[in-house]
CSV table of C-alpha atoms in Angstrom, one decimal:
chain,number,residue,atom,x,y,z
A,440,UNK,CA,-147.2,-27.9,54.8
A,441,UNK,CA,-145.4,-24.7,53.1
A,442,UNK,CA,-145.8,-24.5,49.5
A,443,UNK,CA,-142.2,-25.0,48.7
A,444,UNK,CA,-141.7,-28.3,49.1
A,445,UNK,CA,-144.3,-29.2,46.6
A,446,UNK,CA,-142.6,-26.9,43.9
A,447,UNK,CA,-141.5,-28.7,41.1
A,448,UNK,CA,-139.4,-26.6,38.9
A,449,UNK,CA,-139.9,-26.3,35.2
A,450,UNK,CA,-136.4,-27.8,34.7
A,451,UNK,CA,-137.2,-30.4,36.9
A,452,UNK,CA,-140.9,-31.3,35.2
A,453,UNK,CA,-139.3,-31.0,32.2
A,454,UNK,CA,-137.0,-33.7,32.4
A,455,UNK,CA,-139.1,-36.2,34.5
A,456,UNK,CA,-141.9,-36.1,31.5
A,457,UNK,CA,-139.1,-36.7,28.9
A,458,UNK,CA,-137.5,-39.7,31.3
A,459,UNK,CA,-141.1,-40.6,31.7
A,460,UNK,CA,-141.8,-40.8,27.8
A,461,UNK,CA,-138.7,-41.9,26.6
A,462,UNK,CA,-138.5,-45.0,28.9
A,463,UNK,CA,-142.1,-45.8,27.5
A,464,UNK,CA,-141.1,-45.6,24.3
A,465,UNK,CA,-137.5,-47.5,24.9
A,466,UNK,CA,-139.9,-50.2,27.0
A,467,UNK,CA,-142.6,-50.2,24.2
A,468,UNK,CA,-139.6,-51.3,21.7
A,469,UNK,CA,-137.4,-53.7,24.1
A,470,UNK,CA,-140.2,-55.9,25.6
A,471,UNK,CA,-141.3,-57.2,22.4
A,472,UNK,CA,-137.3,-58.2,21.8
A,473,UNK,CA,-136.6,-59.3,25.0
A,474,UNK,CA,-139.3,-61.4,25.0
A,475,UNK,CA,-138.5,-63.0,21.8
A,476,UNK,CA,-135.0,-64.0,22.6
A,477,UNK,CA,-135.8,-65.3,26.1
A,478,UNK,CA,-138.3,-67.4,24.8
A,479,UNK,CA,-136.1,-70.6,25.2
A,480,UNK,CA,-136.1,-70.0,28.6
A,481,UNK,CA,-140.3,-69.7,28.8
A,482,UNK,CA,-141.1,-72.3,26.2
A,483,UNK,CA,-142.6,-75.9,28.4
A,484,UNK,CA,-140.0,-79.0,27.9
A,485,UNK,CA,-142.2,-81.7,25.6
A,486,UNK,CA,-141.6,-85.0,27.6
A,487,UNK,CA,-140.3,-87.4,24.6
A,488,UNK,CA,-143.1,-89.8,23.3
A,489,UNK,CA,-143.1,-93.4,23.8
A,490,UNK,CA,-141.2,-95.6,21.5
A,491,UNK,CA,-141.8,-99.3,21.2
A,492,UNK,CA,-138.4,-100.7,21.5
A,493,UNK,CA,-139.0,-104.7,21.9
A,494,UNK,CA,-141.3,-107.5,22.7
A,495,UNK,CA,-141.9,-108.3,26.2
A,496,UNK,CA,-141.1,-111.6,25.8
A,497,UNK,CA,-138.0,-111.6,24.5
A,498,UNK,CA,-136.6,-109.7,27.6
A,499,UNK,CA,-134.1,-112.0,29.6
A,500,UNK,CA,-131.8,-111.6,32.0
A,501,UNK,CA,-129.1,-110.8,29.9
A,502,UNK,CA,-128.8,-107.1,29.4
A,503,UNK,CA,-129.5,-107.2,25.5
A,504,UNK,CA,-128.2,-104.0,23.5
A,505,UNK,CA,-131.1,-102.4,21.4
A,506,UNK,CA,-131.2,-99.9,19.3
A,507,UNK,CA,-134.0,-97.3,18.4
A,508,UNK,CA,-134.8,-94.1,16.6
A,509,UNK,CA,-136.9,-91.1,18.6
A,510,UNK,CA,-138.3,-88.5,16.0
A,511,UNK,CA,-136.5,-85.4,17.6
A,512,UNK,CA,-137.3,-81.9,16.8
A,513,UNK,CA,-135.4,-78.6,17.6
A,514,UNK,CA,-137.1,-75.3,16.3
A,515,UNK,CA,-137.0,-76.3,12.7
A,516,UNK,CA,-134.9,-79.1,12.1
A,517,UNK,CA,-136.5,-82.1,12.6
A,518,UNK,CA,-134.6,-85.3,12.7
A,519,UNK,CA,-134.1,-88.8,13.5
A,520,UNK,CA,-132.3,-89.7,16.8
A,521,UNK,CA,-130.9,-93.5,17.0
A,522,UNK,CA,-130.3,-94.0,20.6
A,523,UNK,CA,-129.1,-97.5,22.4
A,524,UNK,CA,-130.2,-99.2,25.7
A,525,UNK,CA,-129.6,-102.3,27.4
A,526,UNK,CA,-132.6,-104.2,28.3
A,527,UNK,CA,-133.0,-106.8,30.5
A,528,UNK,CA,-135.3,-108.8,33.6
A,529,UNK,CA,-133.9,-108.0,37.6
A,530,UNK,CA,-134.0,-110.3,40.0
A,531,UNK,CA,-137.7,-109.7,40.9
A,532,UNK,CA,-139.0,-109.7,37.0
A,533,UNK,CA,-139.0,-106.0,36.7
A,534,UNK,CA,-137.5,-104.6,33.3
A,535,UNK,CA,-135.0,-101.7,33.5
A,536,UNK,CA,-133.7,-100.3,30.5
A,537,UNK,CA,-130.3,-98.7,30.8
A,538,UNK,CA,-128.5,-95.7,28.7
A,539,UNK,CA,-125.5,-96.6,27.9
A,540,UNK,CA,-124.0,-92.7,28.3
A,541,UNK,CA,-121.1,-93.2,30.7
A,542,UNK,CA,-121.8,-90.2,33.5
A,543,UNK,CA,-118.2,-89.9,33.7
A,544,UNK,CA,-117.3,-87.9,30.5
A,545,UNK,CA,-120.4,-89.3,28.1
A,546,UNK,CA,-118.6,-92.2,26.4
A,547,UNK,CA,-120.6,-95.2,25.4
A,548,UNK,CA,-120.3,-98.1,27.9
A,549,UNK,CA,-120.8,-101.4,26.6
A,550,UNK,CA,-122.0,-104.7,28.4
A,551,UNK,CA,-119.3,-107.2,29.8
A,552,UNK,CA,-116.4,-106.5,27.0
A,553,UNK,CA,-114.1,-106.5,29.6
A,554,UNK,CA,-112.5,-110.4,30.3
A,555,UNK,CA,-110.5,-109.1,33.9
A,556,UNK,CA,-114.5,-107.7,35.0
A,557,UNK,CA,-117.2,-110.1,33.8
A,558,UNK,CA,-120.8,-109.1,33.6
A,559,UNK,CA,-120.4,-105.4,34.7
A,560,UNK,CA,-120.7,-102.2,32.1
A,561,UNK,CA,-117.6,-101.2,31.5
A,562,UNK,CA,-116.3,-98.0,29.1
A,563,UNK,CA,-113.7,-97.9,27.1
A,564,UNK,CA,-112.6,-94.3,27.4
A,565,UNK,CA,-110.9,-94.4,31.2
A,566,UNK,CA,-111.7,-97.5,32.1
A,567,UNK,CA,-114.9,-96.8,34.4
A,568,UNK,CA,-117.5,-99.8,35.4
A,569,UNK,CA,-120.8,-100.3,36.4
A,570,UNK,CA,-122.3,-103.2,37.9
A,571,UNK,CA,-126.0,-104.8,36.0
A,572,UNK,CA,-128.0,-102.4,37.4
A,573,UNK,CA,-125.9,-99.4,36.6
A,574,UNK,CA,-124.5,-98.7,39.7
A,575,UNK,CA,-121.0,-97.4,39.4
A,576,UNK,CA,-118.1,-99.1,41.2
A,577,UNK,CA,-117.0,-97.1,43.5
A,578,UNK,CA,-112.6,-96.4,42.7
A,579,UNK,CA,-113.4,-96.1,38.6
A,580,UNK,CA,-113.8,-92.4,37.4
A,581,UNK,CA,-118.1,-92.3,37.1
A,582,UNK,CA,-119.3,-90.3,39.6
A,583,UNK,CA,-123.0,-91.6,39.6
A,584,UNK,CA,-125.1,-94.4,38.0
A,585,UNK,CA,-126.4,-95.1,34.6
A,586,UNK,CA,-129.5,-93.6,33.7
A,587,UNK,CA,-132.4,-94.9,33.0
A,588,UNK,CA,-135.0,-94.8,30.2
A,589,UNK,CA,-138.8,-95.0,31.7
A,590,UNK,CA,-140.4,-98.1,30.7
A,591,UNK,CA,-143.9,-99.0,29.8
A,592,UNK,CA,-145.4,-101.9,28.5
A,593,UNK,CA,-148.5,-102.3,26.4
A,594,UNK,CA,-149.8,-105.3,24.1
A,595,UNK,CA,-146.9,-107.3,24.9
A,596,UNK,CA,-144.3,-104.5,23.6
A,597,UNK,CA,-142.0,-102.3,25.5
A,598,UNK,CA,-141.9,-99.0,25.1
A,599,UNK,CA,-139.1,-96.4,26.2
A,600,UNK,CA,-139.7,-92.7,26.6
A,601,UNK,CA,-136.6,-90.4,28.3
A,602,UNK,CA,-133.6,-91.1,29.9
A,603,UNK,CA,-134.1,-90.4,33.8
A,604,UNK,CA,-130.7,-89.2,35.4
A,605,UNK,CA,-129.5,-91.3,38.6
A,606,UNK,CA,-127.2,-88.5,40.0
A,607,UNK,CA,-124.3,-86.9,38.9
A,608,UNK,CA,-124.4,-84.7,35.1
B,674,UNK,CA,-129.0,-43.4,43.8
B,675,UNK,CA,-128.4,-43.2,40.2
B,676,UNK,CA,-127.0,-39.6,40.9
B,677,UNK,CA,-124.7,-40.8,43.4
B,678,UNK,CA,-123.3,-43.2,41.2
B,679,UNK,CA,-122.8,-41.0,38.5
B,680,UNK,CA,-121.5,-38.5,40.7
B,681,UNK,CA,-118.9,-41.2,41.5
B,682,UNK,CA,-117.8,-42.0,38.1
B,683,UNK,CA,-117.9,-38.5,37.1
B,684,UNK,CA,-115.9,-37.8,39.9
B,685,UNK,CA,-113.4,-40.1,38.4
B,686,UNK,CA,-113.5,-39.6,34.9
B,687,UNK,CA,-115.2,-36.1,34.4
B,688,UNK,CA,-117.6,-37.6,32.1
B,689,UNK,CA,-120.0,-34.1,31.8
B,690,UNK,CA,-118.2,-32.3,29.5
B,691,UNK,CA,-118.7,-35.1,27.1
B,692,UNK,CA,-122.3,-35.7,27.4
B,693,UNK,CA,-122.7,-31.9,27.6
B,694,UNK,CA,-121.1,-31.3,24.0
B,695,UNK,CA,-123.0,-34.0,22.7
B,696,UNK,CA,-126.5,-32.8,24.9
B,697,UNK,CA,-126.0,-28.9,25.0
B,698,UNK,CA,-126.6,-27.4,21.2
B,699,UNK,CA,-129.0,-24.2,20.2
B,700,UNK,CA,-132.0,-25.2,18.7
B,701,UNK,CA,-133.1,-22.3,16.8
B,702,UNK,CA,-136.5,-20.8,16.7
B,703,UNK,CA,-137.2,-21.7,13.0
B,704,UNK,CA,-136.9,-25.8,13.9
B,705,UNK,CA,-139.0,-25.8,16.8
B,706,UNK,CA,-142.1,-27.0,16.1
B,707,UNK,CA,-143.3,-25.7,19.8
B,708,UNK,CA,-142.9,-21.5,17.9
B,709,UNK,CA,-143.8,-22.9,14.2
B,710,UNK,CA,-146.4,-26.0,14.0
B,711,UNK,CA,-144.9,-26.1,10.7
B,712,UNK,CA,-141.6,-26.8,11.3
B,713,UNK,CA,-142.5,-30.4,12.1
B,714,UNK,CA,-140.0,-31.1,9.3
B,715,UNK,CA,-137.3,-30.5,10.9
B,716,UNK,CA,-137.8,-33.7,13.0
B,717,UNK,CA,-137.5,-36.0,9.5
B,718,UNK,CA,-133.5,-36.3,10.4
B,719,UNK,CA,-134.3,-37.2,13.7
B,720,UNK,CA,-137.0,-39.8,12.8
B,721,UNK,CA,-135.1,-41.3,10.2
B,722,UNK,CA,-132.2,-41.6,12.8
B,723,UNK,CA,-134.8,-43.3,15.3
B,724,UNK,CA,-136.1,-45.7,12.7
B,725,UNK,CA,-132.2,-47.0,12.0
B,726,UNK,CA,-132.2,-47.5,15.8
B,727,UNK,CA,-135.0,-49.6,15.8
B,728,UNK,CA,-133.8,-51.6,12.7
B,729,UNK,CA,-130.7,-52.5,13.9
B,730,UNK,CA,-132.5,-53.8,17.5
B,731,UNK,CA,-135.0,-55.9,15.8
B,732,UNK,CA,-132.6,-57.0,12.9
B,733,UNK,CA,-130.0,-58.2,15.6
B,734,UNK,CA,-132.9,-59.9,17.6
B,735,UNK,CA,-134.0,-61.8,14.0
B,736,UNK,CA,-130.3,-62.8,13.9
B,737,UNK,CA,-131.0,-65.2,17.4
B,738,UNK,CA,-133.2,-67.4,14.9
B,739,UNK,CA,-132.4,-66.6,11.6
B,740,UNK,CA,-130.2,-68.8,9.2
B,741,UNK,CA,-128.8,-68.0,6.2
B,742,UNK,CA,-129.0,-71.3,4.3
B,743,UNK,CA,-131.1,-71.7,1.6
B,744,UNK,CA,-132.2,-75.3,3.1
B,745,UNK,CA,-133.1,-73.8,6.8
B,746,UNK,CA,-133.5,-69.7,6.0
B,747,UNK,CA,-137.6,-70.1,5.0
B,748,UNK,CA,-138.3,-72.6,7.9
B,749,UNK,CA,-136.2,-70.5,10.4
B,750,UNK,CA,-138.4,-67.6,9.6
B,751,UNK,CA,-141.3,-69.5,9.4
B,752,UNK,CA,-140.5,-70.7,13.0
B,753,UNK,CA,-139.5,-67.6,14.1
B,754,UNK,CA,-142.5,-66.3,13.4
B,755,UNK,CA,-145.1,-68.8,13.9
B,756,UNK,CA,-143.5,-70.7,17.1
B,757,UNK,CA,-141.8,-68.1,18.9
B,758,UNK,CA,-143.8,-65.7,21.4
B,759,UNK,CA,-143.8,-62.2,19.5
B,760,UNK,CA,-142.2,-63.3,16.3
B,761,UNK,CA,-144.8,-61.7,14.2
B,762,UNK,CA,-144.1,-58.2,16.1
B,763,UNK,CA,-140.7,-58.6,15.9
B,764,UNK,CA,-140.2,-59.7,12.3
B,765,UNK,CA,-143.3,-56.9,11.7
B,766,UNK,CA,-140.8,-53.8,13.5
B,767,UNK,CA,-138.1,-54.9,10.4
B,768,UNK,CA,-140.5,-55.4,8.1
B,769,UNK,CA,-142.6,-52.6,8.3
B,770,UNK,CA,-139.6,-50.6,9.9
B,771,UNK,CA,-137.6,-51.3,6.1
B,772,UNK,CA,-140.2,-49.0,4.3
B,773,UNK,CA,-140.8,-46.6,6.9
B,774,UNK,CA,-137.0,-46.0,7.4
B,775,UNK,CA,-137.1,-45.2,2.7
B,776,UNK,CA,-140.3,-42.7,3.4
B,777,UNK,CA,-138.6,-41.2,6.0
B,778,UNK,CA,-135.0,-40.9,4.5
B,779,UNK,CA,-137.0,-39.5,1.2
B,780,UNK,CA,-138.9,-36.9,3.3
B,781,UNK,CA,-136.2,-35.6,5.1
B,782,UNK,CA,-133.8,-35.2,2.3
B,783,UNK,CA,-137.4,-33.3,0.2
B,784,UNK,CA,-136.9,-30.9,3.8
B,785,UNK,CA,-133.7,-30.2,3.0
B,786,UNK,CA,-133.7,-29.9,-0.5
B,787,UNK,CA,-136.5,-27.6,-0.3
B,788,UNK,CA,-134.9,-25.1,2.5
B,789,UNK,CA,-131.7,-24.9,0.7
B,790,UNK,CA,-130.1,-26.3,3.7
B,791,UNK,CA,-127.4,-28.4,1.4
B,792,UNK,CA,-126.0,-25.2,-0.2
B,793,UNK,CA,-122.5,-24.0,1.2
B,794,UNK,CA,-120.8,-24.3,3.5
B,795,UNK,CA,-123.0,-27.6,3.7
B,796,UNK,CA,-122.4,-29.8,-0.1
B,797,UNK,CA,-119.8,-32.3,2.2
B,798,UNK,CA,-123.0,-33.1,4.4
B,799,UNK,CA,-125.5,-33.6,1.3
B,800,UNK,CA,-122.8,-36.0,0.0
B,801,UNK,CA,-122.6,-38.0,2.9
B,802,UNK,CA,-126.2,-37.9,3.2
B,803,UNK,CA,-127.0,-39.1,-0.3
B,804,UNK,CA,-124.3,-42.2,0.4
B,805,UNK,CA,-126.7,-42.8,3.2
B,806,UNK,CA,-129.7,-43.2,1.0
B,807,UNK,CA,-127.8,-45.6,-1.0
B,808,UNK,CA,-126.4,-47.4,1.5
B,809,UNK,CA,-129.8,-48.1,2.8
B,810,UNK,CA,-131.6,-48.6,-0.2
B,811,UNK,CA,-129.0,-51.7,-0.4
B,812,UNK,CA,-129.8,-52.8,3.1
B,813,UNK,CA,-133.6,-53.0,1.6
B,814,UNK,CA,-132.3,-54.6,-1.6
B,815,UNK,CA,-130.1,-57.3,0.3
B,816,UNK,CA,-132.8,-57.5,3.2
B,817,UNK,CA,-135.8,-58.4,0.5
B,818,UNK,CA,-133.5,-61.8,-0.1
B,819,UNK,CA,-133.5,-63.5,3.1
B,820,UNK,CA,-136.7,-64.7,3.8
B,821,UNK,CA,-136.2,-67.0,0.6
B,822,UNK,CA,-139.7,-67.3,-0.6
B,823,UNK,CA,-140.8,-66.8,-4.1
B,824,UNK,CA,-141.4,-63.5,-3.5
B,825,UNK,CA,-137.9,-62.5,-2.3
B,826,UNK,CA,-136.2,-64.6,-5.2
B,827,UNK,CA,-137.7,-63.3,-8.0
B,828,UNK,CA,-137.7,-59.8,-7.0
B,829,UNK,CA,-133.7,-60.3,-6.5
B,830,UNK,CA,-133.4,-61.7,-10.3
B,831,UNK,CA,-135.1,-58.6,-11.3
B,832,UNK,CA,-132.6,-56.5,-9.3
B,833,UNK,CA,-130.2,-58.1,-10.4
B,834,UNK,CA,-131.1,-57.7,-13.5
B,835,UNK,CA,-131.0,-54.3,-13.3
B,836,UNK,CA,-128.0,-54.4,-12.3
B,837,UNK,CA,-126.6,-56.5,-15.2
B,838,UNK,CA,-128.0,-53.7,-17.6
B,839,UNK,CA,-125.3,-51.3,-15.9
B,840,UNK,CA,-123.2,-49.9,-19.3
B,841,UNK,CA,-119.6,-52.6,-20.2
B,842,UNK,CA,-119.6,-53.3,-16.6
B,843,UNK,CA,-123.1,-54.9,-16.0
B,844,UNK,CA,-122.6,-58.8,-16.5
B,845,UNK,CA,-119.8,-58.2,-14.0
B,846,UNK,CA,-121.6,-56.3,-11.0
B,847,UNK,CA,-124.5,-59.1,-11.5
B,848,UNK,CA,-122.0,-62.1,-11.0
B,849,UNK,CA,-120.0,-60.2,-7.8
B,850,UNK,CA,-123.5,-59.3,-6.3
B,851,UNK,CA,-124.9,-63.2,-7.5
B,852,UNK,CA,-121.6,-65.0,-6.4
B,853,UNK,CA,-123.1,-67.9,-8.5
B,854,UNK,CA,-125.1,-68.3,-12.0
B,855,UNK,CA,-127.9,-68.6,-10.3
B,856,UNK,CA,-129.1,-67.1,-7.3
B,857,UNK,CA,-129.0,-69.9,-5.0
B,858,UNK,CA,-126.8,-71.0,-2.3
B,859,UNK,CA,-124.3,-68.4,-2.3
B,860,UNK,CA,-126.4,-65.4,-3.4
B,861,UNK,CA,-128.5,-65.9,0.0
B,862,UNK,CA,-124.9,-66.0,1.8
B,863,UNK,CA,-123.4,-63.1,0.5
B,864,UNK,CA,-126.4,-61.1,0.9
B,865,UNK,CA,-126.7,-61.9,4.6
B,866,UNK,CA,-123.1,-61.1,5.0
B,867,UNK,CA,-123.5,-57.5,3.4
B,868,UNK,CA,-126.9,-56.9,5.0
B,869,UNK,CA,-125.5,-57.6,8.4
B,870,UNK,CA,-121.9,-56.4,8.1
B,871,UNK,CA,-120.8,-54.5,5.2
B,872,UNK,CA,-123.7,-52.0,4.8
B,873,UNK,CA,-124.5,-51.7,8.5
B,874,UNK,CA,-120.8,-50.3,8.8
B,875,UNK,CA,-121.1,-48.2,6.2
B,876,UNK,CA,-124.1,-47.0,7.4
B,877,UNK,CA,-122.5,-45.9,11.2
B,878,UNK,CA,-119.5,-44.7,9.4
B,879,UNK,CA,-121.2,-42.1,7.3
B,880,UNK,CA,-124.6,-41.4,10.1
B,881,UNK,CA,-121.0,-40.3,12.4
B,882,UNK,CA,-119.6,-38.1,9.8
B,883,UNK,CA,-123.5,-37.2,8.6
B,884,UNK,CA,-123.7,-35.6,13.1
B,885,UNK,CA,-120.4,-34.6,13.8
B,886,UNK,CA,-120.8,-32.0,10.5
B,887,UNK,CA,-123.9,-31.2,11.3
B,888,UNK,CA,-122.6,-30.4,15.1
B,889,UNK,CA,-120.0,-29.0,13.7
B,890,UNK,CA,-121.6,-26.5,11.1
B,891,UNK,CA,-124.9,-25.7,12.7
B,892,UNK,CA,-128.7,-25.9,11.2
B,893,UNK,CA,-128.8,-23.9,8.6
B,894,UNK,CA,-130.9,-20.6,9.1
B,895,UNK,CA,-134.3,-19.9,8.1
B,896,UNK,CA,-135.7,-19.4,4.9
């Protein structure tokens, strides 16, 4: 190996040990900044507690509108939620628990208000419709099903923690 | 790579001559601390420069949590620094940064002083420069507000108190800066609105016209 292609000329040291400095420094000041805005993006999503909505027994087949408040918080405003579901007993005895958030555009659907479409959801905005279970009807703007709340029961009360989406938005 | 693609623009838009009127100056033999240990001073401008820099990062970063309300502005700092990851480091660099940017300011304008550098042709530069230090002792004076704890409200009554001693016109520069009788509500707005817009385009304004003169007129020789 010659001895020139290792020479590094002064103009050329020079300016790779101020890059070399000055991109610590810059790095030393932007981490701590880019960090802190990004830390949205890092922070772990808290699974919303368990609210007890109902008793058991009072389930029936019916889809019955309830309404409930989730303590909410979001950095430092803390606050009280009301949200709505409709409960109700399937066919086999299982309880679902239905948001009633349209998936079409986020109106609130409402159970069997409609005379011309008995016993289905039905929202009032543009007219889409979902059958008990939440399915949507296929030719009526939603483009996916109601979602769902998860259920649990303990000491005869239901509880309802977050809304699990079907499909869709 | 990155040469090529400033070779590319460049070869566009000519950009050298720019960066090399702005890059390429003489730095004399009396202000290089690498001939003179002591002249170390001479970096004070430049410091104080680099501590604005960092200001302005860190106070625009605060901005992504901070509120200016006087129901959310103590919990929003609270949260920023307590819940969100290097909070305490970034609040800290505008904290700490606020009093090292006045020492600096304060040393560099003892360095010139003390060489004689703001005699003619340079009293338009010491002008501009003492606006400076006013300007930024009202971003610390309108900064010291927003964290709305005891300590930043009753230091602002005592500012503005001062300011209400002012001769005839004193009751009036207290309600303008107070925007209220009390401070409350609208003090904490009108602060955050100068400390984040007003002053901090004063401040580029005149740190522009503060370079370009000094570009323009040279450092001043040696003592």
């Amino acid at each position: 190996m010659s001895k020139k292609e290792h020479d590094v000329s002064r103009r050329q040291f020079l300016n790779y040990t101020l890059m070399g400095v000055g991109g610590f420094m810059a790095a030393g000041i932007m981490s701590p900044l880019v960090r802190f805005a990004v830390d949205p993006l890092l922070k772990g999503k808290e699974g919303a507690k368990m609210v007890p909505v109902m008793d058991v027994k009072d389930i029936t087949n019916e889809p019955q509108n309830k309404k409930f408040t989730v303590k909410k918080v979001d950095g430092w405003h803390k606050f009280d939620e009301q949200q709505i579901a409709y409960i109700f007993k399937k066919k086999n005895g299982d309880i679902l628990a239905l948001s009633p958030i349209c998936t079409h555009l986020g109106c609130t659907v409402a159970w069997n208000d409609d005379p011309s479409h008995p016993n289905q959801f039905h929202c009032p905005c543009h007219g889409g419709r979902y059958t008990k279970t939440g399915i949507n009807i296929p030719g009526t703007p939603p483009p996916a099903p109601l979602g769902v709340y998860k259920t649990q029961v303990k000491d005869g009360k239901l509880y309802l923690g977050e809304v699990i989406s079907r499909g869709g938005s | 790579m990155l040469q090529r693609i400033y070779d590319w623009v460049d070869e566009r838009l000519d950009i050298t001559p720019l960066w090399r009127d702005v890059a390429d100056h003489e730095v004399p033999e009396h202000v290089n601390p690498a001939y003179h240990f002591s002249a170390f001073v001479y970096c004070f401008g430049g410091l104080t420069f680099f501590t604005i820099v960092i200001q302005i990062l860190s106070g625009m970063f605060l901005t992504m949590y901070y509120v200016p309300d006087i129901n959310n502005a103590w919990d929003s700092v609270y949260y920023l620094q307590n819940q969100v990851a290097y909070g305490v480091i970034v609040r800290g660099m505008h904290h700490w940064g606020a009093s090292v940017t006045i020492v600096m300011v304060f040393l560099h304008t003892l360095r010139v002083f003390f060489t004689g550098a703001y005699k003619k042709p340079r009293e338009l530069n010491w002008i501009v420069g003492v606006l400076l230090f006013f300007v930024i002792l009202g971003l610390g004076f309108t900064g010291y507000l927003l964290p709305w704890d005891m300590k930043a409200l009753f230091a602002t009554k005592v500012g503005l108190q001062i300011a209400a001693s002012f001769p005839f016109i004193g009751d009036w520069i207290k309600l303008l800066l107070q925007g209220s009788d009390i401070v409350g509500a609208q003090t904490l707005a009108r602060f955050f609105a100068i400390h984040v817009f007003f002053l901090p385009a004063a401040l580029m304004g005149l740190l522009a016209a503060h370079f370009l003169m000094i570009r323009r007129q040279g450092i001043s020789g040696p003592l």
